[in-house]
Short mmCIF file of C-alpha atoms and ligand atoms in Angstrom, two decimals:
data_model
loop_
_atom_site.label_atom_id
_atom_site.label_comp_id
_atom_site.label_asym_id
_atom_site.label_seq_id
_atom_site.Cartn_x
_atom_site.Cartn_y
_atom_site.Cartn_z
CA MET A 1 15.52 -35.12 -26.05
CA GLU A 2 12.33 -35.68 -24.90
CA ILE A 3 10.32 -38.91 -25.03
CA VAL A 4 6.62 -38.70 -26.53
CA VAL A 5 4.18 -41.23 -26.43
CA SER A 6 0.32 -41.23 -27.65
CA GLY A 7 -2.23 -43.55 -28.94
CA ILE A 8 -5.71 -43.79 -30.33
CA ARG A 9 -8.10 -46.39 -29.99
CA PRO A 10 -9.17 -48.53 -33.08
CA THR A 11 -12.87 -48.15 -32.87
CA GLY A 12 -13.35 -46.61 -36.37
CA ASP A 13 -12.05 -44.05 -38.77
CA LEU A 14 -10.32 -40.98 -37.31
CA HIS A 15 -12.30 -37.57 -37.32
CA LEU A 16 -11.47 -33.99 -37.22
CA GLY A 17 -11.58 -34.03 -33.54
CA ASN A 18 -8.88 -36.80 -33.47
CA TYR A 19 -6.98 -34.96 -36.12
CA PHE A 20 -6.81 -31.38 -34.18
CA GLY A 21 -6.84 -32.94 -30.66
CA ALA A 22 -4.21 -35.55 -31.07
CA LEU A 23 -2.78 -36.31 -34.60
CA ARG A 24 -1.79 -32.77 -35.45
CA ASN A 25 0.15 -32.76 -32.31
CA PHE A 26 1.97 -36.05 -33.17
CA LEU A 27 2.93 -34.65 -36.58
CA LYS A 28 4.41 -31.42 -35.04
CA MET A 29 6.53 -33.33 -32.65
CA GLN A 30 7.74 -36.21 -34.77
CA HIS A 31 11.06 -34.89 -35.90
CA GLU A 32 12.36 -33.15 -32.76
CA ASN A 33 11.73 -35.64 -30.31
CA ASN A 34 11.83 -39.52 -29.42
CA CYS A 35 8.09 -40.50 -30.62
CA TYR A 36 6.15 -43.46 -30.04
CA PHE A 37 2.66 -43.39 -31.53
CA PHE A 38 0.83 -46.62 -31.34
CA ILE A 39 -2.76 -48.05 -31.89
CA ALA A 40 -4.42 -49.10 -28.64
CA ASP A 41 -6.16 -52.16 -29.69
CA TYR A 42 -5.81 -53.85 -26.23
CA HIS A 43 -7.98 -50.81 -25.20
CA SER A 44 -10.36 -51.19 -27.74
CA LEU A 45 -11.50 -54.43 -26.27
CA THR A 46 -13.08 -52.73 -23.36
CA THR A 47 -15.92 -51.19 -25.47
CA HIS A 48 -15.49 -53.27 -28.64
CA PRO A 49 -14.87 -56.81 -28.21
CA THR A 50 -15.82 -58.38 -31.51
CA PRO A 51 -13.10 -60.07 -33.55
CA GLU A 52 -14.52 -59.23 -36.57
CA ASP A 53 -14.13 -55.54 -36.19
CA LEU A 54 -10.63 -55.69 -34.68
CA HIS A 55 -8.24 -55.97 -37.77
CA GLY A 56 -10.15 -53.75 -39.96
CA ASN A 57 -10.18 -50.91 -37.44
CA VAL A 58 -6.53 -51.43 -36.85
CA LYS A 59 -5.57 -50.97 -40.42
CA ARG A 60 -7.91 -48.15 -40.80
CA VAL A 61 -6.30 -46.27 -37.90
CA LEU A 62 -2.71 -47.05 -39.23
CA VAL A 63 -3.61 -45.88 -42.74
CA ASN A 64 -5.13 -42.64 -41.26
CA TYR A 65 -1.96 -42.24 -39.10
CA LEU A 66 0.27 -42.48 -42.27
CA ALA A 67 -2.10 -40.52 -44.46
CA ALA A 68 -2.19 -37.71 -42.13
CA GLY A 69 1.81 -37.53 -42.33
CA LEU A 70 3.03 -39.67 -39.47
CA ASP A 71 6.69 -40.82 -40.69
CA PRO A 72 7.60 -44.07 -39.61
CA GLU A 73 11.02 -43.06 -40.28
CA ALA A 74 10.99 -40.55 -37.79
CA ALA A 75 8.66 -41.80 -35.16
CA CYS A 76 7.99 -45.33 -33.91
CA VAL A 77 4.68 -46.35 -35.17
CA TYR A 78 3.26 -49.66 -33.62
CA ILE A 79 0.34 -51.68 -32.58
CA GLN A 80 -0.07 -52.14 -28.88
CA SER A 81 -0.72 -55.81 -28.85
CA ASP A 82 2.49 -56.28 -30.61
CA VAL A 83 4.19 -55.30 -27.49
CA PRO A 84 3.34 -57.73 -24.70
CA GLN A 85 5.75 -56.16 -22.27
CA ILE A 86 2.91 -53.39 -21.83
CA ALA A 87 0.70 -56.06 -20.59
CA GLU A 88 3.36 -57.00 -18.00
CA LEU A 89 3.72 -53.53 -16.75
CA TYR A 90 0.07 -53.10 -16.60
CA LEU A 91 -0.12 -56.27 -14.45
CA LEU A 92 2.43 -54.77 -12.22
CA LEU A 93 0.80 -51.41 -12.02
CA ASN A 94 -2.44 -52.90 -11.13
CA MET A 95 -0.95 -54.22 -7.92
CA ASN A 96 -0.63 -50.63 -6.64
CA ALA A 97 -3.93 -48.98 -8.08
CA TYR A 98 -6.77 -48.83 -5.94
CA VAL A 99 -10.28 -49.85 -6.88
CA GLY A 100 -11.59 -46.65 -5.08
CA GLU A 101 -9.57 -44.37 -7.12
CA LEU A 102 -10.17 -46.24 -10.42
CA GLU A 103 -14.11 -45.97 -9.68
CA ARG A 104 -13.93 -42.08 -9.25
CA VAL A 105 -12.55 -41.90 -12.98
CA ALA A 106 -15.06 -39.88 -15.07
CA SER A 107 -14.56 -41.98 -18.11
CA PHE A 108 -15.42 -45.12 -16.20
CA LYS A 109 -18.44 -43.49 -14.88
CA GLU A 110 -19.53 -42.71 -18.14
CA LYS A 111 -18.93 -46.11 -19.58
CA ILE A 112 -20.94 -47.68 -16.92
CA ARG A 113 -23.82 -45.45 -18.18
CA ARG A 114 -23.17 -46.36 -21.62
CA GLN A 115 -22.66 -49.89 -21.38
CA PRO A 116 -24.53 -51.24 -18.30
CA ASP A 117 -24.34 -54.78 -19.73
CA ASN A 118 -20.62 -54.97 -20.08
CA VAL A 119 -19.12 -53.24 -17.06
CA ASN A 120 -15.78 -55.43 -17.60
CA ALA A 121 -12.56 -54.86 -15.54
CA GLY A 122 -10.89 -53.73 -18.38
CA LEU A 123 -13.00 -50.56 -18.19
CA LEU A 124 -12.19 -50.13 -14.51
CA THR A 125 -8.59 -50.55 -15.13
CA TYR A 126 -8.21 -48.63 -18.28
CA PRO A 127 -6.12 -45.81 -16.60
CA THR A 128 -3.54 -48.21 -15.51
CA LEU A 129 -3.25 -49.74 -19.04
CA MET A 130 -3.05 -46.25 -20.36
CA ALA A 131 -0.37 -45.37 -17.83
CA ALA A 132 1.48 -48.62 -18.78
CA ASP A 133 1.43 -47.40 -22.38
CA ILE A 134 2.91 -44.17 -21.54
CA ILE A 135 5.65 -45.10 -18.85
CA ILE A 136 6.81 -48.15 -20.81
CA HIS A 137 9.00 -45.76 -22.81
CA ARG A 138 9.35 -43.59 -19.54
CA ALA A 139 7.75 -40.76 -21.57
CA HIS A 140 7.62 -36.83 -20.68
CA LYS A 141 4.88 -35.60 -22.89
CA VAL A 142 1.74 -37.05 -24.17
CA PRO A 143 0.06 -35.14 -27.10
CA VAL A 144 -3.81 -35.90 -26.49
CA GLY A 145 -7.21 -34.08 -26.36
CA LYS A 146 -8.56 -32.27 -23.59
CA ASP A 147 -10.77 -35.32 -22.58
CA GLN A 148 -7.69 -37.16 -21.46
CA GLU A 149 -6.38 -34.85 -18.86
CA GLN A 150 -7.67 -37.00 -16.09
CA HIS A 151 -6.13 -40.01 -17.21
CA LEU A 152 -2.89 -38.25 -17.37
CA GLU A 153 -3.35 -37.09 -13.89
CA MET A 154 -4.01 -40.78 -12.76
CA THR A 155 -0.56 -41.86 -14.77
CA ARG A 156 1.20 -39.24 -12.63
CA ASN A 157 -0.38 -40.50 -9.45
CA PHE A 158 0.75 -44.29 -10.52
CA VAL A 159 4.24 -42.86 -11.33
CA ASN A 160 4.73 -41.10 -8.11
CA ARG A 161 3.32 -43.94 -6.08
CA PHE A 162 5.82 -46.46 -7.82
CA ASN A 163 8.90 -44.03 -7.25
CA ARG A 164 7.97 -43.60 -3.83
CA MET A 165 7.21 -47.19 -2.93
CA TYR A 166 10.42 -48.33 -4.25
CA LYS A 167 12.55 -45.34 -3.28
CA VAL A 168 13.57 -44.56 -6.98
CA ASP A 169 13.53 -41.91 -9.40
CA TYR A 170 12.72 -44.15 -12.15
CA PHE A 171 9.68 -42.86 -14.01
CA PRO A 172 9.43 -39.14 -15.12
CA GLU A 173 5.92 -37.48 -14.43
CA PRO A 174 4.42 -37.26 -17.94
CA THR A 175 1.91 -34.39 -19.08
CA ALA A 176 -0.83 -34.02 -21.37
CA TYR A 177 0.46 -31.80 -24.18
CA ASN A 178 -0.55 -29.73 -27.10
CA PHE A 179 2.04 -28.23 -29.03
CA GLY A 180 2.35 -24.75 -27.71
CA GLU A 181 -1.39 -24.37 -27.19
CA GLU A 182 -4.10 -25.16 -24.83
CA LEU A 183 -5.61 -28.60 -25.15
CA ILE A 184 -8.30 -28.72 -27.96
CA LYS A 185 -11.70 -29.98 -27.98
CA ILE A 186 -13.37 -30.08 -31.47
CA PRO A 187 -17.33 -29.88 -31.03
CA GLY A 188 -19.80 -32.25 -32.85
CA LEU A 189 -22.02 -31.29 -35.78
CA ASP A 190 -25.02 -32.58 -33.55
CA GLY A 191 -24.85 -29.70 -30.92
CA SER A 192 -22.60 -31.67 -28.62
CA THR A 193 -19.60 -30.25 -27.24
CA LYS A 194 -17.33 -33.17 -28.41
CA MET A 195 -17.08 -34.54 -31.72
CA SER A 196 -16.93 -38.25 -30.96
CA LYS A 197 -17.46 -41.56 -32.91
CA SER A 198 -18.51 -43.17 -29.68
CA ASP A 199 -21.12 -40.69 -28.85
CA ASN A 200 -22.69 -40.15 -32.28
CA GLU A 201 -21.39 -41.10 -35.51
CA ASN A 202 -23.33 -38.35 -37.21
CA SER A 203 -21.49 -35.84 -34.99
CA CYS A 204 -18.25 -36.54 -36.80
CA LEU A 205 -16.48 -35.34 -40.22
CA TYR A 206 -13.78 -38.13 -40.97
CA LEU A 207 -10.55 -37.59 -42.58
CA GLY A 208 -11.84 -39.99 -45.49
CA ASP A 209 -15.27 -38.95 -45.82
CA SER A 210 -16.39 -38.56 -49.43
CA GLN A 211 -17.36 -34.99 -50.69
CA GLU A 212 -20.94 -35.96 -50.72
CA ALA A 213 -20.96 -37.22 -47.27
CA ILE A 214 -19.26 -34.00 -46.06
CA ARG A 215 -21.73 -31.66 -47.90
CA LYS A 216 -24.53 -33.91 -46.54
CA LYS A 217 -23.63 -34.03 -43.09
CA LEU A 218 -23.02 -30.24 -42.77
CA LYS A 219 -26.57 -29.71 -44.50
CA ARG A 220 -27.93 -31.74 -41.60
CA ALA A 221 -25.56 -30.00 -38.88
CA VAL A 222 -27.88 -28.64 -35.98
CA THR A 223 -28.54 -24.93 -36.12
CA ASP A 224 -31.59 -22.71 -35.17
CA GLN A 225 -33.52 -19.59 -36.29
CA GLY A 226 -30.58 -17.24 -35.96
CA PRO A 227 -30.10 -14.36 -33.70
CA THR A 228 -32.89 -11.70 -33.22
CA GLU A 229 -30.62 -8.93 -31.80
CA PRO A 230 -27.20 -7.69 -32.75
CA ASN A 231 -23.98 -9.14 -30.99
CA GLN A 232 -26.00 -11.80 -29.14
CA PRO A 233 -23.76 -14.83 -27.48
CA LYS A 234 -24.00 -17.82 -29.74
CA PRO A 235 -26.00 -20.73 -28.36
CA GLN A 236 -23.79 -24.02 -28.22
CA ALA A 237 -24.78 -25.47 -31.64
CA ILE A 238 -23.85 -22.39 -33.32
CA GLU A 239 -20.82 -21.88 -31.39
CA ASN A 240 -19.63 -25.36 -32.64
CA ILE A 241 -20.21 -24.66 -36.31
CA PHE A 242 -18.07 -21.43 -35.86
CA ASN A 243 -15.36 -23.53 -33.89
CA ILE A 244 -15.13 -26.06 -36.51
CA MET A 245 -14.86 -23.31 -39.18
CA LYS A 246 -12.04 -21.56 -36.95
CA ALA A 247 -10.09 -24.90 -37.31
CA VAL A 248 -10.24 -25.40 -41.17
CA SER A 249 -11.30 -22.19 -42.81
CA SER A 250 -9.56 -19.05 -43.44
CA VAL A 251 -9.60 -16.18 -40.85
CA ASP A 252 -11.34 -14.03 -43.54
CA THR A 253 -14.20 -16.76 -43.83
CA TYR A 254 -14.50 -16.93 -40.31
CA ASN A 255 -14.74 -13.24 -39.68
CA HIS A 256 -17.07 -12.81 -42.65
CA PHE A 257 -19.46 -15.23 -40.97
CA SER A 258 -19.01 -13.91 -37.44
CA ASP A 259 -19.72 -10.37 -38.74
CA LEU A 260 -22.78 -11.59 -40.61
CA TYR A 261 -23.91 -13.27 -37.06
CA ASN A 262 -23.43 -9.99 -35.24
CA ASN A 263 -25.50 -7.99 -37.64
CA CYS A 264 -28.33 -10.72 -37.57
CA GLN A 265 -27.93 -11.23 -41.35
CA ILE A 266 -26.48 -14.90 -41.06
CA ARG A 267 -28.03 -17.29 -43.18
CA TYR A 268 -26.82 -20.72 -41.71
CA GLY A 269 -27.46 -22.58 -44.95
CA ASP A 270 -24.75 -20.33 -46.78
CA MET A 271 -22.35 -20.84 -43.74
CA LYS A 272 -22.62 -24.51 -43.55
CA ALA A 273 -22.33 -24.75 -47.55
CA GLN A 274 -19.15 -22.81 -47.23
CA LEU A 275 -17.67 -24.75 -44.36
CA ALA A 276 -18.58 -28.05 -46.26
CA GLU A 277 -16.35 -26.68 -49.36
CA ASP A 278 -13.56 -25.70 -46.88
CA VAL A 279 -13.80 -29.29 -45.15
CA ILE A 280 -13.39 -30.83 -48.54
CA ILE A 281 -10.39 -28.71 -49.27
CA PHE A 282 -8.87 -29.72 -46.16
CA THR A 283 -9.51 -33.38 -46.25
CA ASN A 284 -8.56 -33.64 -50.07
CA PRO A 285 -5.14 -34.86 -49.33
CA PHE A 286 -6.04 -37.43 -46.69
CA ARG A 287 -8.75 -38.92 -48.98
CA GLU A 288 -6.30 -39.43 -51.68
CA LYS A 289 -3.51 -40.93 -49.36
CA ILE A 290 -6.35 -43.06 -47.68
CA ALA A 291 -7.09 -44.78 -50.81
CA GLU A 292 -3.49 -45.28 -51.92
CA LEU A 293 -2.30 -46.70 -48.62
CA THR A 294 -5.23 -49.04 -48.08
CA ALA A 295 -4.23 -50.93 -51.06
CA ASP A 296 -0.66 -51.25 -49.93
CA THR A 297 -0.62 -53.92 -47.66
CA GLU A 298 2.88 -54.82 -47.97
CA TYR A 299 4.02 -51.43 -46.96
CA LEU A 300 1.36 -51.40 -43.79
CA ARG A 301 2.89 -54.87 -42.85
CA LYS A 302 6.52 -53.41 -43.12
CA VAL A 303 5.66 -50.37 -41.10
CA ALA A 304 4.09 -52.34 -38.33
CA ARG A 305 6.97 -54.90 -38.21
CA ILE A 306 9.72 -52.11 -37.76
CA GLY A 307 7.43 -50.36 -35.38
CA ALA A 308 7.00 -53.44 -33.27
CA GLU A 309 10.66 -54.24 -33.15
CA LYS A 310 11.72 -50.76 -31.98
CA ALA A 311 8.99 -50.56 -29.35
CA ARG A 312 9.79 -53.88 -27.87
CA GLU A 313 13.21 -52.93 -27.66
CA SER A 314 12.48 -49.85 -25.42
CA ALA A 315 9.79 -51.73 -23.64
CA SER A 316 11.77 -54.67 -22.73
CA LYS A 317 14.44 -52.38 -21.22
CA THR A 318 11.89 -50.91 -19.23
CA VAL A 319 10.25 -54.11 -17.88
CA LYS A 320 13.51 -55.54 -17.07
CA GLU A 321 14.66 -52.61 -14.99
CA VAL A 322 11.28 -52.56 -13.20
CA ARG A 323 11.50 -56.35 -12.56
CA GLU A 324 14.79 -55.41 -10.76
CA ILE A 325 13.38 -52.63 -8.78
CA ILE A 326 10.45 -54.32 -7.64
CA GLY A 327 12.70 -57.43 -6.32
CA PHE A 328 12.09 -60.14 -8.83
CA LYS A 329 15.20 -62.12 -9.02
CA SER A 330 16.07 -65.37 -11.21
CA PHE A 331 17.82 -68.25 -9.48
P1 LIG B 1 -13.51 -40.87 -29.75
O1 LIG B 1 -14.13 -39.92 -28.87
O2 LIG B 1 -14.14 -40.37 -31.07
O3 LIG B 1 -13.81 -42.34 -29.71
P2 LIG B 1 -10.95 -41.45 -29.25
O4 LIG B 1 -11.46 -41.54 -27.72
O5 LIG B 1 -10.52 -42.59 -29.90
O6 LIG B 1 -11.96 -40.55 -29.99
O7 LIG B 1 -9.78 -40.21 -29.32
C1 LIG B 1 -8.43 -40.32 -29.67
C2 LIG B 1 -7.60 -39.14 -29.51
O8 LIG B 1 -8.42 -38.06 -30.14
C3 LIG B 1 -7.56 -38.63 -28.01
O9 LIG B 1 -6.36 -38.19 -27.73
C4 LIG B 1 -8.75 -37.79 -27.80
O10 LIG B 1 -8.22 -36.83 -26.75
C5 LIG B 1 -8.73 -37.10 -29.07
N1 LIG B 1 -9.94 -36.52 -29.42
C6 LIG B 1 -11.03 -37.26 -29.65
N2 LIG B 1 -12.15 -36.54 -29.78
C7 LIG B 1 -11.59 -35.27 -29.85
C8 LIG B 1 -12.34 -33.89 -30.13
N3 LIG B 1 -13.58 -33.90 -30.39
N4 LIG B 1 -11.59 -32.95 -29.87
C9 LIG B 1 -10.19 -32.83 -29.60
N5 LIG B 1 -9.54 -34.21 -29.47
C10 LIG B 1 -10.37 -35.17 -29.53
N1 LIG B 2 -7.26 -43.12 -23.94
C1 LIG B 2 -6.93 -42.58 -25.15
C2 LIG B 2 -8.23 -42.42 -25.97
O1 LIG B 2 -9.18 -42.63 -25.71
C3 LIG B 2 -6.00 -43.58 -26.12
C4 LIG B 2 -4.87 -44.05 -25.55
C5 LIG B 2 -4.54 -45.21 -24.69
C6 LIG B 2 -3.63 -43.25 -25.18
N2 LIG B 2 -3.54 -45.34 -24.45
C7 LIG B 2 -3.04 -44.03 -24.54
C8 LIG B 2 -3.45 -41.89 -25.42
C9 LIG B 2 -1.61 -43.64 -24.19
C10 LIG B 2 -2.17 -41.54 -24.97
C11 LIG B 2 -1.19 -42.35 -24.52
O2 LIG B 2 -8.25 -41.59 -26.92
#
């Protein structure tokens, strides 16, 4: 049986990009594999250091996970900071991670640009913490969106270095995974190629957005004057609306608007109104579940406790074995 690990940082509610890029994969994999899905709250401190946000955001992500259908009876659902063994493995991995290679990671360079006043060491070592998350359960597959590919490559480097250095075949090489498909990137409503809450809140459609919010955001979504000649290639912002439609609407609806575009008869107002209704239908079940689960603190507490126990069991075993491999011995 394959071991699967993935996580999402608790920096706010989950959007359609998180759903199609990551969550949907978790859901498809949870019954056939040995799955660990966690909330990366240590990671969130690299960009969201304020205590006020932390617990609320962890709760929101947990609620979103469960509302989307993550089954805590099938998969181990836990909060990263409940498993301190991850921090120990992170420390050990950092001893064999080079500053040069960490400085070259695209997400680090981007964070320097985005938060020049807070270039903390956690940002630099983000890939070693992420590697620790993955290899703490000796995972094979990591369901994530396309933006995480480089982090997975780093994880494989650390794994190979560890195995080589200690002459063992202990950690498997994990790969980024999308259930039977290419890795996915859902674009934003603002014309950007990635729906991302860190880039632009307004580019996102959240699983728990109200119907009014969805209609309003789609009304404002970036478009242009429309094509002037038949069968023109689509500009980025238009391509984005079509791609979101591809994810949530029926094939017929998509083809209908695609034909209109190709005949220069498209009215973006109509297309966006249709897309808003389809997003609403798509998110209806989430919205209801989110409200229900948010009120059930007792249940959330139970899920987190059981998940933490199971994750710690697997994590302690790995850390114990790693300590032996590295050569720590008790007197
Ligand atoms: P954000 O970029 O909004 O801050 P996160 O970095 O927390 O989102 O992403 C959590 C997970 O969701 C990761 O696996 C990431 O690859 C995936 N993801 C985020 N945005 C998208 C997107 N627009 N399309 C596909 N996957 C995405
Ligand atoms: N870096 C991931 C993101 O930004 C979150 C994450 C942290 C993660 N640790 C992980 C994903 C381990 C998969 C496996 O979305």
